[in-house]
Amino acid sequence: MTSVSSSPSLHSANLASPSAEGFADVLVGLQYGDEGKAKIIDALAPGYDVIARFNGGANAGHTIDTPSGRIALKQLPSGVFHPHATLYIGSGCAINPWKLAGEIEQLREMGISLEGRLRISARAALVQPHHIAMDRRGSGTIGTTGNGIGPCYADRALRVRNDTRVNLMLGDLLKSEVDAIASMRDVFTRMINAEGGTSPWIAEMSDMLLSLPKVTETLRRYIEADRGWLTDRVRNGANVLFEGAQSVLLDVVDGSQPYVTSSHTVPAYAYVGGDLSPKYHRRTIGVAKAIMSRVGRGPFPSELGGERSAQYCHDASQSRTGATEEQVRYSPDKLLRSSDPFDVGTALRMLTGEYGTGTGRPRRIGMLDLAQLREVIKAHAVDCVYLNKVDCLAHYFRSAYQGVPMRVHRDVLSSDVVPDVLIYPGLNERSLTLGREGTLDAAMHGFVDFVERHIGAPLAGIGLGPERASLISLATHQRVPVTAPSPHD
Ligand code: IMP
């Protein structure tokens, strides 16, 4: 058995740059979002000076447990609880100023001031009331989060509608708040009139506009007009960790249309939306989870229960069925023993808490897809991977699978007769328990090596529980050489 460390400092070992200039690493989710990126960032943050967002907005969400309670953040980077770290929100983000001011205020009430620590690009796109109304009205097909993110990015590209500028940026609030508010009111009113003069959200949107001056006042001191702010920091030696929102498979171009988010989620975009030259890129860190999930519509090859699960979760999100209703209706232990993968998926969702952070929607559940990870890792040259929720695989031992089902790439096992789904038998609850205590036994080593061989990248760490100490660094883990994916895969 090898002792491994769960200390955050190990995760950030070897991060110091010998040169005077700093560097940037990019951390992205490798699946469909909600892989637990915030937990990894929390562990890595001590090794960086700046934690920066480069895409998305209030459609993202991370829950952080703090000594003063649980806090759900949507737009602020995950490093808020590391006082040494500066937080940057780049021009690639879509800002909901009301919600962002709310997050800042919530932290202030917890005694955490962001004064002097937070910079937000003045060129970040501004989410306006009509974006939210449009998104709520049209969210069904894709299953968007209804935060107005898609319409906001669409207006950024459209620039002008009916002779009115619609691509407002955060800085426009500072330049001429009165004009910006008048423009938003005008566009919203025209939209309502075109729809026959009614909308369920008129009062709410009107209130939002009325409160905007106060919100602007809160944000004013954090808005950064200098496009070169992050570059200057890095040139002066700062190390940056870019934090991707959503995940690579939801990229607006690279993902499976139309079931994607509306911004670029791939690591390369960090250097556009994050306002830094790619010259400073050092490494790409991926985060995946062993029990996979997806919210909203779209392909999910390893989904337990396939189309039935997709439809069930869609209907449940429409009828606002969430964790509470499922707990009343079903017994997860009973479902787990069913021979129907749909039941197993439902049980895993209940046992592992897979419900939307912001929306409470039941997430679609899937088995670990190593074949898909392999493709994503290769496409984006991901250097290392953190695999979360490995402890949750223990539930499979009580299921009809009697092992861990995983999708694998036929080429890796170089056999024509190998099925796409393989049941991995060699892990047991004892291995997972030992792992939580910081010791990996032979079975756990075997699992780690198996995963590495299949995805073609080293595992930097595994998550064996929700708490900080359960993130096990594999930095000292004795490993067999990793087989890189061949160019013909
Ligand atoms: P939008 O980003 O709100 O436009 O939603 C588009 C798609 O991306 C939907 O399927 C959403 O459920 C999904 N999505 C957006 N943000 C997240 C996230 O943070 N985690 C997981 N899925 C997300």
Coordinates of C-alpha atoms and ligand atoms in Angstrom, one line a residue:
M1 CA 0.0 0.0 0.0
T2 CA 1.2 3.5 -0.7
S3 CA 0.4 6.4 1.5
V4 CA -0.9 9.4 -0.3
S5 CA -1.6 12.9 0.9
S6 CA -4.8 14.8 1.0
S7 CA -3.0 18.1 1.8
P8 CA -3.8 20.9 -0.6
S9 CA -0.1 21.9 -0.7
L10 CA 0.7 18.7 -2.4
H11 CA -1.8 19.4 -5.2
S12 CA 0.0 22.7 -5.8
A13 CA 3.5 21.3 -5.6
N14 CA 5.7 22.1 -8.6
L15 CA 3.7 25.1 -9.5
A16 CA 6.3 27.7 -9.0
S17 CA 7.8 29.2 -12.2
P18 CA 11.5 29.9 -12.3
S19 CA 11.0 32.9 -14.6
A20 CA 10.1 36.4 -13.5
E21 CA 6.9 36.2 -15.6
G22 CA 4.0 34.2 -14.3
F23 CA 2.0 31.6 -16.2
A24 CA -1.6 30.4 -16.5
D25 CA -3.1 27.0 -16.1
V26 CA -6.6 26.2 -17.3
L27 CA -9.0 24.0 -15.4
V28 CA -12.0 22.7 -17.3
G29 CA -14.8 20.1 -16.8
L30 CA -14.4 17.3 -19.2
Q31 CA -18.0 16.0 -19.2
Y32 CA -21.4 17.9 -19.0
G33 CA -20.7 20.2 -16.1
D34 CA -21.1 19.8 -12.4
E35 CA -18.0 17.6 -12.1
G36 CA -17.0 19.3 -8.8
K37 CA -14.5 21.8 -10.3
A38 CA -14.9 24.2 -7.3
K39 CA -13.6 21.6 -5.0
I40 CA -10.5 21.1 -7.0
I41 CA -9.9 24.8 -7.4
D42 CA -10.3 25.1 -3.6
A43 CA -7.4 22.6 -3.3
L44 CA -5.2 24.2 -6.0
A45 CA -5.8 27.8 -5.1
P46 CA -2.9 28.2 -2.7
G47 CA -0.6 27.7 -5.7
Y48 CA -2.0 30.7 -7.7
D49 CA -2.2 34.4 -7.3
V50 CA -5.3 35.0 -9.5
I51 CA -8.4 32.8 -10.1
A52 CA -10.1 33.9 -13.3
R53 CA -13.4 33.2 -15.0
F54 CA -13.5 33.4 -18.8
N55 CA -17.0 32.2 -19.9
G56 CA -20.6 31.8 -18.9
G57 CA -22.4 33.6 -16.1
A58 CA -25.2 32.9 -13.7
N59 CA -25.9 29.6 -15.5
A60 CA -23.0 28.1 -13.7
G61 CA -23.1 27.3 -10.0
H62 CA -20.9 26.0 -7.2
T63 CA -21.7 25.3 -3.7
I64 CA -19.0 25.8 -1.1
D65 CA -19.1 24.6 2.5
T66 CA -17.6 27.2 4.8
P67 CA -17.3 27.4 8.6
S68 CA -20.1 30.0 8.5
G69 CA -22.4 27.8 6.4
R70 CA -23.0 26.7 2.9
I71 CA -22.9 29.3 0.1
A72 CA -24.0 28.9 -3.5
L73 CA -22.1 31.1 -5.9
K74 CA -22.8 31.6 -9.5
Q75 CA -20.6 34.2 -11.0
L76 CA -17.7 34.8 -8.6
P77 CA -14.7 32.6 -9.2
S78 CA -14.3 29.7 -6.8
G79 CA -11.3 31.2 -5.0
V80 CA -13.3 33.6 -2.8
F81 CA -12.3 31.8 0.4
H82 CA -8.6 32.1 -0.3
P83 CA -7.9 35.7 0.8
H84 CA -4.5 35.8 -0.9
A85 CA -6.1 35.2 -4.3
T86 CA -7.2 38.0 -6.6
L87 CA -10.4 37.1 -8.5
Y88 CA -10.9 38.1 -12.1
I89 CA -14.0 37.9 -14.3
G90 CA -13.0 38.2 -17.9
S91 CA -14.7 39.8 -21.0
G92 CA -15.9 36.4 -22.1
C93 CA -18.4 36.2 -19.3
A94 CA -22.1 37.3 -19.4
I95 CA -22.8 39.2 -16.2
N96 CA -26.1 39.4 -14.4
P97 CA -25.3 42.5 -12.3
W98 CA -28.2 42.0 -9.9
K99 CA -27.1 38.5 -9.0
L100 CA -23.4 39.4 -8.9
A101 CA -24.1 42.3 -6.5
G102 CA -26.1 39.9 -4.5
E103 CA -23.2 37.4 -4.2
I104 CA -20.8 40.2 -3.2
E105 CA -23.3 41.4 -0.6
Q106 CA -23.9 37.8 0.7
L107 CA -20.1 37.4 1.2
R108 CA -19.9 40.8 2.9
E109 CA -22.5 39.7 5.4
M110 CA -20.3 36.6 6.1
G111 CA -17.5 39.0 6.9
I112 CA -15.6 38.5 3.5
S113 CA -14.8 41.7 1.7
L114 CA -13.8 41.6 -1.9
E115 CA -12.5 45.1 -1.8
G116 CA -9.2 45.2 -3.7
R117 CA -9.5 41.5 -4.6
L118 CA -12.0 41.5 -7.4
R119 CA -11.7 42.8 -10.9
I120 CA -14.4 42.5 -13.5
S121 CA -13.7 43.3 -17.2
A122 CA -15.7 46.4 -18.3
R123 CA -16.2 44.6 -21.6
A124 CA -18.1 41.6 -20.1
A125 CA -21.5 41.2 -21.7
L126 CA -24.4 42.6 -19.7
V127 CA -27.4 40.3 -19.1
Q128 CA -30.5 42.5 -19.6
P129 CA -34.1 41.9 -18.5
H130 CA -35.3 41.0 -22.0
H131 CA -32.6 38.3 -22.2
I132 CA -34.0 36.7 -19.1
A133 CA -37.6 36.9 -20.3
M134 CA -36.6 35.5 -23.7
D135 CA -34.7 32.6 -22.2
R136 CA -37.4 31.7 -19.8
R137 CA -40.0 31.7 -22.5
G138 CA -37.9 29.6 -24.9
S139 CA -35.9 27.3 -22.6
G140 CA -37.9 24.1 -23.1
T141 CA -36.3 22.7 -26.3
I142 CA -32.7 22.7 -24.9
G143 CA -33.5 22.8 -21.3
T144 CA -31.5 26.0 -20.6
T145 CA -31.1 27.3 -17.1
G146 CA -33.3 30.3 -17.9
N147 CA -30.7 32.9 -16.9
G148 CA -30.7 34.8 -20.2
I149 CA -27.2 33.7 -21.1
G150 CA -28.0 32.6 -24.6
P151 CA -29.9 35.7 -25.6
C152 CA -27.2 37.8 -24.1
Y153 CA -24.4 36.3 -26.2
A154 CA -26.7 36.4 -29.2
D155 CA -27.2 40.1 -28.7
R156 CA -23.5 40.6 -28.3
A157 CA -23.1 39.3 -31.8
L158 CA -26.2 41.0 -33.2
R159 CA -25.0 44.4 -31.9
V160 CA -28.1 46.4 -33.0
R161 CA -31.8 45.5 -33.2
N162 CA -34.4 48.0 -34.6
D163 CA -31.7 50.7 -34.6
T164 CA -31.1 50.2 -30.9
R165 CA -27.8 48.9 -29.6
V166 CA -28.4 45.7 -27.8
N167 CA -24.9 44.5 -27.0
L168 CA -24.4 46.4 -23.8
M169 CA -21.3 45.7 -21.7
L170 CA -20.8 46.1 -18.0
G171 CA -18.8 49.3 -18.6
D172 CA -21.8 50.9 -20.3
L173 CA -23.4 51.1 -16.9
L174 CA -20.6 53.3 -15.7
K175 CA -20.3 55.4 -18.8
S176 CA -24.0 56.4 -19.0
E177 CA -26.2 54.5 -16.6
V178 CA -29.3 56.6 -17.5
D179 CA -28.8 55.8 -21.3
A180 CA -28.1 52.1 -20.5
I181 CA -31.3 51.7 -18.4
A182 CA -33.4 53.6 -21.0
S183 CA -32.1 51.4 -23.7
M184 CA -32.9 48.2 -21.7
R185 CA -36.4 49.5 -20.9
D186 CA -37.0 50.3 -24.6
V187 CA -35.9 46.9 -25.9
F188 CA -37.9 45.1 -23.2
T189 CA -41.0 47.2 -23.9
R190 CA -40.8 46.7 -27.7
M191 CA -40.5 42.9 -27.1
I192 CA -43.6 42.9 -24.9
N193 CA -45.5 45.0 -27.4
A194 CA -44.6 42.7 -30.2
E195 CA -46.0 39.8 -28.2
G196 CA -49.4 41.6 -27.7
G197 CA -48.5 43.6 -24.6
T198 CA -48.4 40.9 -22.0
S199 CA -45.7 39.0 -20.2
P200 CA -45.7 37.2 -16.8
W201 CA -42.5 39.0 -16.0
I202 CA -43.3 42.7 -16.6
A203 CA -43.4 43.6 -12.9
E204 CA -40.2 41.7 -12.1
M205 CA -38.2 43.1 -15.0
S206 CA -39.4 46.6 -14.2
D207 CA -38.3 46.2 -10.6
M208 CA -34.9 45.0 -11.8
L209 CA -34.4 48.2 -13.9
L210 CA -35.5 50.4 -10.9
S211 CA -32.9 48.7 -8.7
L212 CA -30.1 48.9 -11.3
P213 CA -28.6 52.2 -10.0
K214 CA -28.0 50.7 -6.5
V215 CA -26.6 47.5 -8.1
T216 CA -24.2 49.6 -10.2
E217 CA -23.1 51.4 -7.1
T218 CA -22.1 48.1 -5.6
L219 CA -20.2 46.9 -8.7
R220 CA -18.6 50.2 -9.7
R221 CA -15.4 49.8 -7.6
Y222 CA -14.7 46.4 -9.1
I223 CA -15.1 47.2 -12.8
E224 CA -11.8 47.1 -14.7
A225 CA -11.6 49.2 -17.8
D226 CA -7.9 48.3 -18.6
R227 CA -7.9 45.5 -21.1
G228 CA -4.3 44.7 -20.1
W229 CA -4.9 44.3 -16.4
L230 CA -4.4 40.5 -16.3
T231 CA -1.5 40.7 -18.7
D232 CA 0.3 43.2 -16.5
R233 CA -0.2 40.9 -13.4
V234 CA 1.2 37.9 -15.2
R235 CA 4.2 39.9 -16.6
N236 CA 4.9 40.9 -13.1
G237 CA 5.0 37.3 -12.0
A238 CA 1.4 36.4 -11.1
N239 CA 0.3 32.8 -11.7
V240 CA -3.3 32.4 -12.9
L241 CA -5.7 29.6 -12.7
F242 CA -8.5 29.9 -15.2
E243 CA -11.7 28.3 -14.1
G244 CA -14.0 27.0 -16.8
A245 CA -17.7 27.2 -16.3
Q246 CA -20.0 24.5 -17.7
S247 CA -17.8 21.9 -19.5
V248 CA -16.0 21.0 -22.7
L249 CA -18.9 18.9 -24.0
L250 CA -21.3 21.9 -23.8
D251 CA -19.2 24.2 -25.9
V252 CA -21.3 26.3 -28.3
V253 CA -19.4 25.1 -31.4
D254 CA -17.7 21.9 -30.3
G255 CA -20.7 20.4 -28.4
S256 CA -23.6 18.6 -29.9
Q257 CA -25.9 21.2 -31.3
P258 CA -28.3 22.6 -30.2
Y259 CA -27.9 21.0 -26.7
V260 CA -25.1 23.2 -25.6
T261 CA -24.5 26.3 -23.7
S262 CA -24.0 29.6 -25.5
S263 CA -20.4 30.3 -24.8
H264 CA -17.1 28.6 -25.5
T265 CA -16.1 26.1 -22.8
V266 CA -13.0 24.6 -24.3
P267 CA -9.7 25.4 -22.6
A268 CA -8.3 27.4 -25.6
Y269 CA -11.1 30.0 -25.0
A270 CA -9.6 30.9 -21.7
Y271 CA -7.2 33.1 -23.6
V272 CA -9.9 35.0 -25.4
G273 CA -12.5 35.4 -22.7
G274 CA -9.9 35.6 -20.0
D275 CA -8.0 38.5 -21.6
L276 CA -4.6 37.0 -21.6
S277 CA -2.2 35.9 -24.4
P278 CA -1.9 32.1 -24.9
K279 CA 1.8 32.7 -24.7
Y280 CA 1.4 32.3 -20.9
H281 CA -0.3 28.9 -21.0
R282 CA 1.4 26.2 -19.0
R283 CA -0.9 23.2 -18.5
T284 CA -4.5 22.1 -18.9
I285 CA -6.2 20.4 -15.9
G286 CA -9.3 18.4 -16.4
V287 CA -12.0 17.5 -13.9
A288 CA -14.4 14.5 -14.4
K289 CA -16.6 12.6 -12.1
A290 CA -17.1 8.8 -11.7
I291 CA -20.9 9.0 -11.6
M292 CA -21.7 11.1 -14.6
S293 CA -24.6 13.5 -14.9
R294 CA -26.2 15.8 -17.4
V295 CA -28.9 18.4 -17.0
G296 CA -31.0 19.6 -19.9
R297 CA -31.5 17.7 -23.2
G298 CA -28.8 16.2 -25.5
P299 CA -26.8 13.1 -26.2
F300 CA -25.4 11.2 -23.2
P301 CA -24.0 7.8 -24.5
S302 CA -23.5 6.3 -21.1
E303 CA -26.9 7.3 -19.6
L304 CA -28.4 4.7 -17.3
G305 CA -31.9 4.2 -18.7
G306 CA -31.1 6.0 -22.0
E307 CA -34.0 7.9 -23.6
R308 CA -36.4 7.0 -20.8
S309 CA -34.1 8.7 -18.3
A310 CA -33.7 11.7 -20.5
Q311 CA -37.5 12.1 -20.8
Y312 CA -38.2 11.4 -17.1
C313 CA -35.7 14.1 -16.1
H314 CA -37.1 16.6 -18.6
D315 CA -40.6 16.0 -17.4
A316 CA -39.5 16.2 -13.8
S317 CA -37.8 19.6 -14.4
Q318 CA -41.0 20.9 -16.1
S319 CA -43.2 19.8 -13.2
R320 CA -40.6 20.9 -10.6
T321 CA -40.1 17.4 -9.2
G322 CA -36.8 17.4 -7.3
A323 CA -35.0 15.6 -4.5
T324 CA -37.8 15.9 -1.9
E325 CA -40.5 14.4 -4.2
E326 CA -38.2 11.5 -5.3
Q327 CA -37.3 10.8 -1.6
V328 CA -41.0 10.5 -0.9
R329 CA -41.8 8.3 -3.9
Y330 CA -38.9 5.9 -4.2
S331 CA -36.6 3.7 -2.1
P332 CA -33.1 4.0 -3.5
D333 CA -31.9 0.8 -2.0
K334 CA -34.7 -1.1 -3.7
L335 CA -34.1 0.6 -7.0
L336 CA -30.4 -0.1 -6.8
R337 CA -31.1 -3.9 -6.9
S338 CA -33.3 -3.6 -10.0
S339 CA -32.1 -5.1 -13.2
D340 CA -33.4 -2.0 -15.1
P341 CA -30.6 0.6 -15.6
F342 CA -33.2 3.4 -15.4
D343 CA -33.9 2.3 -11.8
V344 CA -30.2 2.1 -11.0
G345 CA -29.8 5.6 -12.4
T346 CA -32.6 7.0 -10.2
A347 CA -31.1 5.3 -7.1
L348 CA -27.7 6.7 -7.8
R349 CA -29.1 10.2 -8.3
M350 CA -30.8 10.0 -4.9
L351 CA -27.9 8.4 -3.1
T352 CA -25.3 10.8 -4.5
G353 CA -27.4 14.0 -4.5
E354 CA -27.3 14.7 -8.2
Y355 CA -29.8 17.6 -8.4
G356 CA -29.1 21.0 -10.1
T357 CA -27.4 23.5 -7.8
G358 CA -29.4 26.5 -9.1
T359 CA -32.5 24.8 -10.4
G360 CA -32.9 21.7 -8.2
R361 CA -33.6 19.7 -11.3
P362 CA -33.0 16.0 -11.2
R363 CA -29.8 15.3 -13.2
R364 CA -29.7 12.5 -15.8
I365 CA -27.2 9.9 -14.5
G366 CA -24.7 7.8 -16.4
M367 CA -21.9 5.4 -15.9
L368 CA -18.3 6.5 -16.2
D369 CA -17.5 7.0 -19.9
L370 CA -13.8 6.4 -20.4
A371 CA -14.1 6.2 -24.1
Q372 CA -15.6 9.7 -24.2
L373 CA -13.0 11.1 -21.8
R374 CA -10.3 9.7 -24.0
E375 CA -11.6 11.6 -27.0
V376 CA -12.0 14.9 -25.0
I377 CA -8.5 14.6 -23.4
K378 CA -6.9 14.0 -26.8
A379 CA -8.8 16.9 -28.5
H380 CA -7.8 19.4 -25.9
A381 CA -4.4 18.0 -24.9
V382 CA -5.4 17.7 -21.2
D383 CA -2.3 17.2 -19.1
C384 CA -3.8 15.6 -16.0
V385 CA -7.3 14.7 -14.6
Y386 CA -9.0 14.9 -11.2
L387 CA -11.7 12.3 -10.9
N388 CA -14.4 13.1 -8.4
K389 CA -17.0 11.0 -6.7
V390 CA -15.0 7.8 -6.9
D391 CA -16.4 6.8 -3.5
C392 CA -19.9 6.8 -5.0
L393 CA -18.9 3.8 -7.1
A394 CA -19.3 1.8 -3.9
H395 CA -23.1 1.8 -4.6
Y396 CA -22.6 -0.3 -7.6
F397 CA -21.4 -3.2 -5.4
R398 CA -24.9 -3.4 -4.0
S399 CA -26.5 -3.3 -7.4
A400 CA -27.2 -6.1 -10.0
Y401 CA -24.0 -5.0 -11.7
Q402 CA -21.9 -6.4 -8.9
G403 CA -19.0 -4.2 -10.1
V404 CA -18.5 -0.8 -11.8
P405 CA -20.0 -0.5 -15.3
M406 CA -17.9 1.7 -17.6
R407 CA -17.9 2.6 -21.2
V408 CA -14.6 1.9 -22.7
H409 CA -12.9 2.4 -26.0
R410 CA -12.5 -0.8 -28.0
D411 CA -9.1 0.2 -29.3
V412 CA -7.6 0.3 -25.8
L413 CA -8.3 -3.3 -25.2
S414 CA -7.3 -4.1 -28.8
S415 CA -10.0 -6.7 -29.2
D416 CA -12.9 -6.8 -31.7
V417 CA -15.1 -8.7 -29.4
V418 CA -14.9 -6.4 -26.4
P419 CA -18.3 -4.9 -25.6
D420 CA -18.6 -1.1 -25.2
V421 CA -19.6 -1.5 -21.6
L422 CA -17.4 -3.4 -19.3
I423 CA -18.0 -4.3 -15.7
Y424 CA -14.9 -3.6 -13.7
P425 CA -14.9 -6.1 -10.8
G426 CA -11.6 -5.3 -9.1
L427 CA -12.7 -2.5 -6.7
N428 CA -14.3 -3.0 -3.3
E429 CA -15.8 -0.9 -0.5
R430 CA -12.7 -1.6 1.7
S431 CA -10.4 -0.1 -1.0
L432 CA -12.5 3.1 -1.0
T433 CA -12.6 3.3 2.7
L434 CA -8.8 2.9 2.9
G435 CA -8.4 5.5 0.2
R436 CA -10.4 8.0 2.3
E437 CA -7.9 7.4 5.1
G438 CA -5.1 8.3 2.7
T439 CA -3.9 4.9 1.8
L440 CA -4.4 3.2 -1.6
D441 CA -4.4 -0.6 -1.6
A442 CA -3.5 -2.7 -4.6
A443 CA -7.2 -2.8 -5.8
M444 CA -7.3 1.0 -5.8
H445 CA -4.0 1.2 -7.6
G446 CA -5.3 -1.2 -10.1
F447 CA -8.4 1.0 -10.7
V448 CA -6.3 4.2 -11.1
D449 CA -4.0 2.5 -13.5
F450 CA -7.0 1.1 -15.5
V451 CA -8.6 4.5 -15.8
E452 CA -5.3 6.2 -16.8
R453 CA -4.7 3.6 -19.5
H454 CA -8.1 4.1 -20.9
I455 CA -8.2 7.8 -20.9
G456 CA -4.6 8.3 -21.9
A457 CA -3.7 10.8 -19.2
P458 CA -2.5 10.6 -15.6
L459 CA -4.9 11.0 -12.7
A460 CA -3.7 13.9 -10.5
G461 CA -6.1 13.1 -7.8
I462 CA -9.3 11.3 -6.8
G463 CA -12.3 12.6 -4.8
L464 CA -13.4 10.1 -2.2
G465 CA -15.9 12.2 -0.4
P466 CA -17.3 15.8 -0.4
E467 CA -15.1 17.2 2.3
R468 CA -11.7 18.8 1.6
A469 CA -9.7 16.1 3.2
S470 CA -11.2 13.4 0.9
L471 CA -9.5 14.8 -2.2
I472 CA -6.6 12.4 -2.5
S473 CA -3.5 13.7 -4.4
L474 CA -1.9 11.0 -6.5
A475 CA 1.3 13.1 -6.7
T476 CA 3.2 10.5 -4.7
H477 CA 1.3 7.6 -6.2
Q478 CA 3.6 4.9 -7.7
R479 CA 2.4 4.7 -11.3
V480 CA 2.9 2.5 -14.3
P481 CA 3.7 4.5 -17.5
V482 CA 0.6 5.9 -19.2
T483 CA -0.2 4.8 -22.7
A484 CA -0.8 8.0 -24.8
P485 CA -3.7 7.8 -27.2
S486 CA -2.4 6.9 -30.7
P487 CA -2.9 9.4 -33.5
H488 CA -5.2 6.9 -35.2
D489 CA -7.7 6.5 -32.3
Ligands
IMP1 P1 -27.8 27.7 -20.7 O1 -26.3 27.7 -20.5 O2 -28.6 28.2 -19.6 O3 -28.1 28.4 -22.0 O4 -28.3 26.2 -20.9 C1 -27.8 25.4 -22.0 C2 -27.5 24.0 -21.6 O5 -26.3 24.0 -20.8 C3 -28.6 23.3 -20.8 O6 -28.6 22.0 -21.1 C4 -28.1 23.6 -19.4 O7 -28.6 22.6 -18.5 C5 -26.6 23.4 -19.6 N1 -25.8 24.1 -18.5 C6 -25.6 25.4 -18.4 N2 -24.9 25.6 -17.3 C7 -24.6 24.5 -16.7 C8 -23.8 24.1 -15.6 O8 -23.2 24.9 -14.9 N3 -23.8 22.7 -15.4 C9 -24.4 21.8 -16.2 N4 -25.1 22.2 -17.2 C10 -25.2 23.4 -17.5

